[in-house]
Short mmCIF file of C-alpha atoms in Angstrom, two decimals:
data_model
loop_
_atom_site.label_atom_id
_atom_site.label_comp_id
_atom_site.label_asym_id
_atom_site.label_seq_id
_atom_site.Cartn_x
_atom_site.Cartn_y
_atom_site.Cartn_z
CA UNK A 1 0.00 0.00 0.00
CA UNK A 2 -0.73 -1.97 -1.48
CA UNK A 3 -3.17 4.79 -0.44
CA UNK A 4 -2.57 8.15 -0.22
CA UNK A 5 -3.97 11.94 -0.10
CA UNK A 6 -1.14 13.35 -1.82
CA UNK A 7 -3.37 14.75 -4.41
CA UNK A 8 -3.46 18.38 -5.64
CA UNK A 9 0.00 18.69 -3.69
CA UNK A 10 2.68 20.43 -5.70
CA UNK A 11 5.85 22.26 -5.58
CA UNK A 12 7.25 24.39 -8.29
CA UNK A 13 10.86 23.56 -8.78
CA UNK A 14 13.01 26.06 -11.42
CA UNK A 15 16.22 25.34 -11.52
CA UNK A 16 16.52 25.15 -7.40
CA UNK A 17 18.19 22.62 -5.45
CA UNK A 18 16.50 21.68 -2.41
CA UNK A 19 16.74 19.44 0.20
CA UNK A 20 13.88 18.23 1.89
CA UNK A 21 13.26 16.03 5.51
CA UNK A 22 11.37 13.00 5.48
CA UNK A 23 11.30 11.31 8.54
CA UNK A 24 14.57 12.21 9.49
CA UNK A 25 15.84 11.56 6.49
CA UNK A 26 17.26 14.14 4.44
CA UNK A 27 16.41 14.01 0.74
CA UNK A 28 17.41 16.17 -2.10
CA UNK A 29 14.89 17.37 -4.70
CA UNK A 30 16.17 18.97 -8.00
CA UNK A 31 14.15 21.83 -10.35
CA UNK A 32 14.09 21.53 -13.37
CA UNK A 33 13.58 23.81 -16.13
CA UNK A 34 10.00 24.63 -15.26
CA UNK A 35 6.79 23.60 -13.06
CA UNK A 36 7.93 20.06 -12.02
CA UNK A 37 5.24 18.33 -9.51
CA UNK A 38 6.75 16.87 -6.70
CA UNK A 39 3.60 14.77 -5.51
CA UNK A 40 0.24 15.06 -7.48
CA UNK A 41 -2.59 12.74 -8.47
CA UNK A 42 -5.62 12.02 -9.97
CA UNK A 43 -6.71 9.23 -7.79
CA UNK A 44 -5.71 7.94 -4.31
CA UNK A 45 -2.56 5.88 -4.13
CA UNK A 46 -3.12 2.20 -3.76
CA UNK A 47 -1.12 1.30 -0.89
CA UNK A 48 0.10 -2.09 -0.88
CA UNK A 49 0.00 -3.67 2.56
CA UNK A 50 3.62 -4.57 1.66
CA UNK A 51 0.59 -3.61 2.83
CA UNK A 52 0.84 -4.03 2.34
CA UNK A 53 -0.13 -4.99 2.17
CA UNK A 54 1.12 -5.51 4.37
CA UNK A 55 -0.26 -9.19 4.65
CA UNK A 56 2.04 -11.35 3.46
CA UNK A 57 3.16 -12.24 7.23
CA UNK A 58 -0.42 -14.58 7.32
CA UNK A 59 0.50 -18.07 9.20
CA UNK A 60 -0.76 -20.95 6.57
CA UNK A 61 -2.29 -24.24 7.44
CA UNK A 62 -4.33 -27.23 5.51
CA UNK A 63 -7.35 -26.18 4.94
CA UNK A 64 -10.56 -26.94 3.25
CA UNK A 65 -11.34 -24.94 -0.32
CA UNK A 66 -13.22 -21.60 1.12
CA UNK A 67 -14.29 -20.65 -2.32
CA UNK A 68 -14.53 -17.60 -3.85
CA UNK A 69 -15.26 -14.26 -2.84
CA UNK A 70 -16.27 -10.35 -3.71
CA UNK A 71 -15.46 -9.03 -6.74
CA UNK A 72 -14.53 -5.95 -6.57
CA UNK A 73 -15.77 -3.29 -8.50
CA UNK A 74 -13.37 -0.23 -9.93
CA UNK A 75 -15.73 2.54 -8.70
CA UNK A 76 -12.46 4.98 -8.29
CA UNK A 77 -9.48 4.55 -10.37
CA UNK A 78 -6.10 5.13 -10.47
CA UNK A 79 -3.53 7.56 -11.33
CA UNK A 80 -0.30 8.21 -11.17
CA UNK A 81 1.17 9.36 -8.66
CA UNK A 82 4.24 9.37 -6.04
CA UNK A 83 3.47 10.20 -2.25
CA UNK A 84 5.33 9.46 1.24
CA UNK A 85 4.49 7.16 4.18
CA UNK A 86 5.90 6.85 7.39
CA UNK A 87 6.03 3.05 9.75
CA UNK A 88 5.76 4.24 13.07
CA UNK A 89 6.27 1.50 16.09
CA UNK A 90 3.57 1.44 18.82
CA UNK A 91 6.03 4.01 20.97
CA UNK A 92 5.35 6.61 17.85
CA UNK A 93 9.14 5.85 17.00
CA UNK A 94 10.12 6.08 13.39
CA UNK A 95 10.89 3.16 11.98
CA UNK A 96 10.63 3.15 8.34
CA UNK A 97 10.30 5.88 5.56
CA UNK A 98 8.23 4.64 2.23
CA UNK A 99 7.58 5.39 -1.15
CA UNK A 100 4.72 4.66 -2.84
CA UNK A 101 5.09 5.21 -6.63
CA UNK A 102 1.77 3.93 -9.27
CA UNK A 103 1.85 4.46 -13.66
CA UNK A 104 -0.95 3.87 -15.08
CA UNK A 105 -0.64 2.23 -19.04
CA UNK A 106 -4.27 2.44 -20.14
CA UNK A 107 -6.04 -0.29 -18.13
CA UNK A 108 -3.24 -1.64 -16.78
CA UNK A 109 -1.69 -0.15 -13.47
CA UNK A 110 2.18 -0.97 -12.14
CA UNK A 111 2.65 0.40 -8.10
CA UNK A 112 5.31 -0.67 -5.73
CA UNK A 113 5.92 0.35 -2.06
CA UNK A 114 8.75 0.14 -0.45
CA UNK A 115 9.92 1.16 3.35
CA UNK A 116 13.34 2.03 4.05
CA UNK A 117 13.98 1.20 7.57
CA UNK A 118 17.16 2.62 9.79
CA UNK A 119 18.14 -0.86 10.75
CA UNK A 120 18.60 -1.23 7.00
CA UNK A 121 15.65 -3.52 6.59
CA UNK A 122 13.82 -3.55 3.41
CA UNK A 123 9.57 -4.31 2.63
CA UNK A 124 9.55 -4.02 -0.88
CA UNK A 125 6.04 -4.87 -2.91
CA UNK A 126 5.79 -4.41 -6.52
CA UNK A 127 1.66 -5.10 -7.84
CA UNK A 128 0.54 -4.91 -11.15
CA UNK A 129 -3.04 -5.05 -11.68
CA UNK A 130 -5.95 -3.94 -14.49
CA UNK A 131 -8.76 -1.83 -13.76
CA UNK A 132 -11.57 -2.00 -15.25
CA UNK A 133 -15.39 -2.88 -14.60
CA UNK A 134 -13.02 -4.76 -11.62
CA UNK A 135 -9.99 -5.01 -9.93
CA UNK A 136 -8.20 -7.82 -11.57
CA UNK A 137 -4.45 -8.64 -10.06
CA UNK A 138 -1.65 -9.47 -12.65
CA UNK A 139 1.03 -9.93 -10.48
CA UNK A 140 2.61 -9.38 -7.26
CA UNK A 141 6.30 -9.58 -5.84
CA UNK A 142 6.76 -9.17 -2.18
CA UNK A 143 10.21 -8.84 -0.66
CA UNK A 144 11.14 -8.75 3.38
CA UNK A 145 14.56 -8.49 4.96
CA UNK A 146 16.95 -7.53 7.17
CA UNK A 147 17.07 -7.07 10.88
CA UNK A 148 12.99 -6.04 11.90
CA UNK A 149 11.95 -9.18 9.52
CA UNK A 150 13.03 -12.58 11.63
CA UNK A 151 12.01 -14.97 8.89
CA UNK A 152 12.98 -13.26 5.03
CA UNK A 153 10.07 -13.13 2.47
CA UNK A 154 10.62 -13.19 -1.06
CA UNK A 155 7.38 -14.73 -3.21
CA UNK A 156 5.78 -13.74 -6.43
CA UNK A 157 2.40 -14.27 -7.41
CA UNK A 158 1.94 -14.29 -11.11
CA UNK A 159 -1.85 -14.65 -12.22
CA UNK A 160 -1.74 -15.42 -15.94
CA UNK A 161 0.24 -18.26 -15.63
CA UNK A 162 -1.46 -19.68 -12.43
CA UNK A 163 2.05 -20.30 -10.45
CA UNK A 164 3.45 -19.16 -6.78
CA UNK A 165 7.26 -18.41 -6.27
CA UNK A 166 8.70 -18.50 -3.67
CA UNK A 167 12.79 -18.53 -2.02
CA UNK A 168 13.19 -20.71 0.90
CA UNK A 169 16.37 -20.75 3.10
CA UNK A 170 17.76 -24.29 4.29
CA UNK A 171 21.49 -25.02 5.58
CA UNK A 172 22.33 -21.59 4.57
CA UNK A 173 21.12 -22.05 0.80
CA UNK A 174 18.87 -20.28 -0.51
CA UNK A 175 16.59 -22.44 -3.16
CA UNK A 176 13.69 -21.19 -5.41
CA UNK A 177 10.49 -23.02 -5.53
CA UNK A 178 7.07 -22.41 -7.60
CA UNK A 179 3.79 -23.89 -7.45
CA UNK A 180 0.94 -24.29 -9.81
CA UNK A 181 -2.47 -22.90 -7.83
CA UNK A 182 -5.73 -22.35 -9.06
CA UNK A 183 -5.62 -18.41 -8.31
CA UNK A 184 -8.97 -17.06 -8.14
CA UNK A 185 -9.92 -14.14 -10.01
CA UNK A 186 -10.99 -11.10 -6.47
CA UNK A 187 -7.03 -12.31 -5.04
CA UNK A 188 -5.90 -9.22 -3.68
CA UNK A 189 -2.67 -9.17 -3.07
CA UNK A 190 -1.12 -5.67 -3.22
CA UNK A 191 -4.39 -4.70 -3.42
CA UNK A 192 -5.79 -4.19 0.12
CA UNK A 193 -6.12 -0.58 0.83
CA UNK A 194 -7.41 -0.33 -3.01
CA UNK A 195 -10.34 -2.65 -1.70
CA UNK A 196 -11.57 -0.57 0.76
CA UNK A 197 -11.28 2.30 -1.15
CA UNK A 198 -14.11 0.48 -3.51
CA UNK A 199 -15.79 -1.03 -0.36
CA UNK A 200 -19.64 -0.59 -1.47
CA UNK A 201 -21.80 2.20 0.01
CA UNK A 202 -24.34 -0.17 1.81
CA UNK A 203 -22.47 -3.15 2.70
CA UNK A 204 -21.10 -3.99 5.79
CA UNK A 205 -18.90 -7.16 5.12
CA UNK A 206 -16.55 -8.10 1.76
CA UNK A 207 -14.67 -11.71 1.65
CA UNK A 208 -12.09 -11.71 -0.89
CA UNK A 209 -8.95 -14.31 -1.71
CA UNK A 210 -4.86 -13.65 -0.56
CA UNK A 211 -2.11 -16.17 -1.41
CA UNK A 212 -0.10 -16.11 2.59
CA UNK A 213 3.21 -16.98 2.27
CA UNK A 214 4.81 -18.97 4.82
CA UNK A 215 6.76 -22.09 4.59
CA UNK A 216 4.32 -23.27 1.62
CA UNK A 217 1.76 -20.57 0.03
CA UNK A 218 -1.41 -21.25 0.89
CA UNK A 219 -5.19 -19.14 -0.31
CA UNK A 220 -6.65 -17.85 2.44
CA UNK A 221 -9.76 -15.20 3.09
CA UNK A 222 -9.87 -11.82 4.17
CA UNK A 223 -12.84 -10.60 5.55
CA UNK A 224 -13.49 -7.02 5.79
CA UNK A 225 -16.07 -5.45 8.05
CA UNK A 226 -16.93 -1.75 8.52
CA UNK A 227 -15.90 -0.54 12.35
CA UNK A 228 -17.69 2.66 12.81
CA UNK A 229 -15.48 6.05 12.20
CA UNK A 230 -13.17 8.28 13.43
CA UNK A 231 -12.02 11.94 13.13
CA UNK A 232 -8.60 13.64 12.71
CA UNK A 233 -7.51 16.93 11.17
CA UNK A 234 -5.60 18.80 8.29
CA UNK A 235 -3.83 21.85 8.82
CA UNK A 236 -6.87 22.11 11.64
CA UNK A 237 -9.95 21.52 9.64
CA UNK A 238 -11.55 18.49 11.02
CA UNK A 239 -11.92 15.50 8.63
CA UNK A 240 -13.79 12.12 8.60
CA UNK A 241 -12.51 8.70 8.20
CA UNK A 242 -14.36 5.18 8.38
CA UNK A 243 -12.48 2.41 10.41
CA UNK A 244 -12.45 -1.10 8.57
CA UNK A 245 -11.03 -4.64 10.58
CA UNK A 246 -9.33 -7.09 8.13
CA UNK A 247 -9.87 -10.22 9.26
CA UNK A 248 -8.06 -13.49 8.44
CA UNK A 249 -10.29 -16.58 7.96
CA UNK A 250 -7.92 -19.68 7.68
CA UNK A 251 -10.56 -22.68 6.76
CA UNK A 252 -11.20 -25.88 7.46
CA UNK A 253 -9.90 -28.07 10.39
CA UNK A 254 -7.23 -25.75 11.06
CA UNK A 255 -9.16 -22.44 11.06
CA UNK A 256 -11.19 -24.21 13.86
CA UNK A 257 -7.73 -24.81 16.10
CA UNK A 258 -5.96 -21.94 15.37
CA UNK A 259 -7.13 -19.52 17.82
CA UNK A 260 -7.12 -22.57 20.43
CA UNK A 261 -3.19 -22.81 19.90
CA UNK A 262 -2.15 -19.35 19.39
CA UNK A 263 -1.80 -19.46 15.45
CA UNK A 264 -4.68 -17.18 14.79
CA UNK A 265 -3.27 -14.35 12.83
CA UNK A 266 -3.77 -10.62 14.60
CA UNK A 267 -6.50 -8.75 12.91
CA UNK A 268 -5.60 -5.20 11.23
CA UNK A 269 -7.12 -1.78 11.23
CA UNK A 270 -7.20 0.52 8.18
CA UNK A 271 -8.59 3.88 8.16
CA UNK A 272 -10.02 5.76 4.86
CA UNK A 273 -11.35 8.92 4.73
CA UNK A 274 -14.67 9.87 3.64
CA UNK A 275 -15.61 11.95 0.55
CA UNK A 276 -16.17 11.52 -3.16
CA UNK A 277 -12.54 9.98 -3.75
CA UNK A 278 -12.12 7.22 -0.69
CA UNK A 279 -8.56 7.83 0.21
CA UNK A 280 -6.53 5.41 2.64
CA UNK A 281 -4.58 7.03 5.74
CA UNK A 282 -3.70 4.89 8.28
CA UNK A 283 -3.06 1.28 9.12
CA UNK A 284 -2.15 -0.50 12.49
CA UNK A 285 -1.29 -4.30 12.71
CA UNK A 286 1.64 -6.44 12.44
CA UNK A 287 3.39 -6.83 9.13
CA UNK A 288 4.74 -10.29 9.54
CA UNK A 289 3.60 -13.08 11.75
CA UNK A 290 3.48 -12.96 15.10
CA UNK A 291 5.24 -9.39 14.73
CA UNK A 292 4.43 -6.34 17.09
CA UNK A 293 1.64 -3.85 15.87
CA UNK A 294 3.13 -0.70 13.74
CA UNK A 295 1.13 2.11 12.46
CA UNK A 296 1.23 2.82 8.55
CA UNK A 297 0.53 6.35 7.79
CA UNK A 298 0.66 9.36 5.66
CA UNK A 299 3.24 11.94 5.50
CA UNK A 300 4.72 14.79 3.38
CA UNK A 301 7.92 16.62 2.50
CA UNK A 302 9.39 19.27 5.68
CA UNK A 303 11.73 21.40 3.50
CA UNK A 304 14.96 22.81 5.55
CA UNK A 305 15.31 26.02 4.30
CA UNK A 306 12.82 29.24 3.99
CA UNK A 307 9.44 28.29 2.79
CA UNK A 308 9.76 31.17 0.40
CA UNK A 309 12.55 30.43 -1.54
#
């Protein structure tokens, strides 16, 4: 996420060198010969819940078929755009600064999100879906490493050719393995924040499919539930956002068990505010199994020198 209100932000750049603060990190922006936008859009990004998924940390078991779910219809689409996110831990300490860069190629959409953490870690999720009368994913490529990610992730869901791959690590060797699934056509990997976006007006619960990675891939359901709202501010106008819970439903014999032995994976929260373009702003959950609850949110540029040079 992968889900931002970066839209109708922009910064004229002629010919200046800058250098801008994100997150403590200190960026430098270049002008060019002209009106260069630094962060605009058309649409709301879709944040991928490296989301982004985030979701790719789902524990797998053997499980019964759970069929399909929702598909979801393109009521807002994309456009390109590049925004900023921050990964906060639960302390409100900085962990991570992101990117989220989408193109859009007709009906065909490329975004990737990835979070740059000061332990050197890297969540990097590149999804390629079409928009259309539906959200239909393409591909996704999810990579997790470094010190805040105990067990690496690296596993890429390709749709047109029905196959999971996946790297696994055993005595120190790292081996590549695929797997022919039958994908189903609402999977939503990468595409998360994007659903809720398009939640519908009236309903109160969507189900749709997510290929977990763990040891072996396995298809599991999401089920997404409306939680009420909240409120929080811009520049001190009050604004409105609707709370969603993302819910993992395992299946089968092992769904039943899980939350008796501690394998039920933690629900997540995801906030998107109202209005006539849905636009995602903050999510709180873990990002890997069994990993501690961080907060996903928005963020924009602090420039370092006089706001009116």
């Amino acid at each position: 996420m992968s889900a931002l209100s970066t839209r109708e932000i922009s910064t004229t750049l002629a010919g200046a060198r800058n250098l801008i603060c994100l997150g403590g990190i200190t960026l430098r922006a270049f002008g060019g010969g002209g009106c260069r936008r630094w962060i605009s859009a058309r649409g709301p990004i879709v944040m991928r819940l490296r989301w982004t998924a985030t979701l790719l940390f789902l524990s797998c078991f053997s499980f019964c078929s759970l069929g399909f779910g929702d598909q979801v219809l393109a009521r807002h689409k994309q456009g390109s755009v590049h925004g900023f996110l921050l990964l906060k831990s639960a302390e409100g300490k900085i962990l991570a600064v992101g990117d989220q860069v989408t193109v859009t190629h007709g009906i065909q959409v490329r975004s990737r999100l990835i979070f740059r953490f000061k332990d050197g870690s890297i969540d990097d999720e590149t999804t390629v879906f079409r928009q259309q009368k539906i959200l239909e994913l393409v591909s996704d490529h999810h990579i997790q490493k470094g010190p805040s990610f105990p067990e690496p992730l690296d596993m890429t869901v390709n749709v047109p050719a029905s196959e999971v791959t996946w790297h696994e690590t055993k005595n120190g060797k790292d081996e590549v393995k695929s797997q022919r699934m039958e994908l189903p056509s609402d999977l939503a990997n990468g595409l998360v924040p994007l659903v809720v976006e398009n939640f519908p007006e009236r309903q109160q619960e969507m189900k749709v499919s997510y290929v977990a990675g763990d040891s072996k891939p396995r298809i599991v359901k999401l089920s997404i539930k409306r939680e009420g709202e909240d409120h929080f501010s811009v520049g001190g106008g009050g604004r409105r956002a609707g709370i969603f819970n993302i819910h993992i439903e395992i299946g089968g014999v092992a769904g039943a068990i899980a939350p008796v032995i501690g394998k039920q994976p933690s629900d997540l929260k995801l906030w998107v505010m109202d209005g006539e373009v849905p636009t995602f702003v903050k999510l709180v959950g873990p990002l890997y199994q069994k990993g501690p609850r961080w907060t996903m949110v928005l963020t924009s540029p602090v420039w370092q020198d006089s706001p009116n040079r």
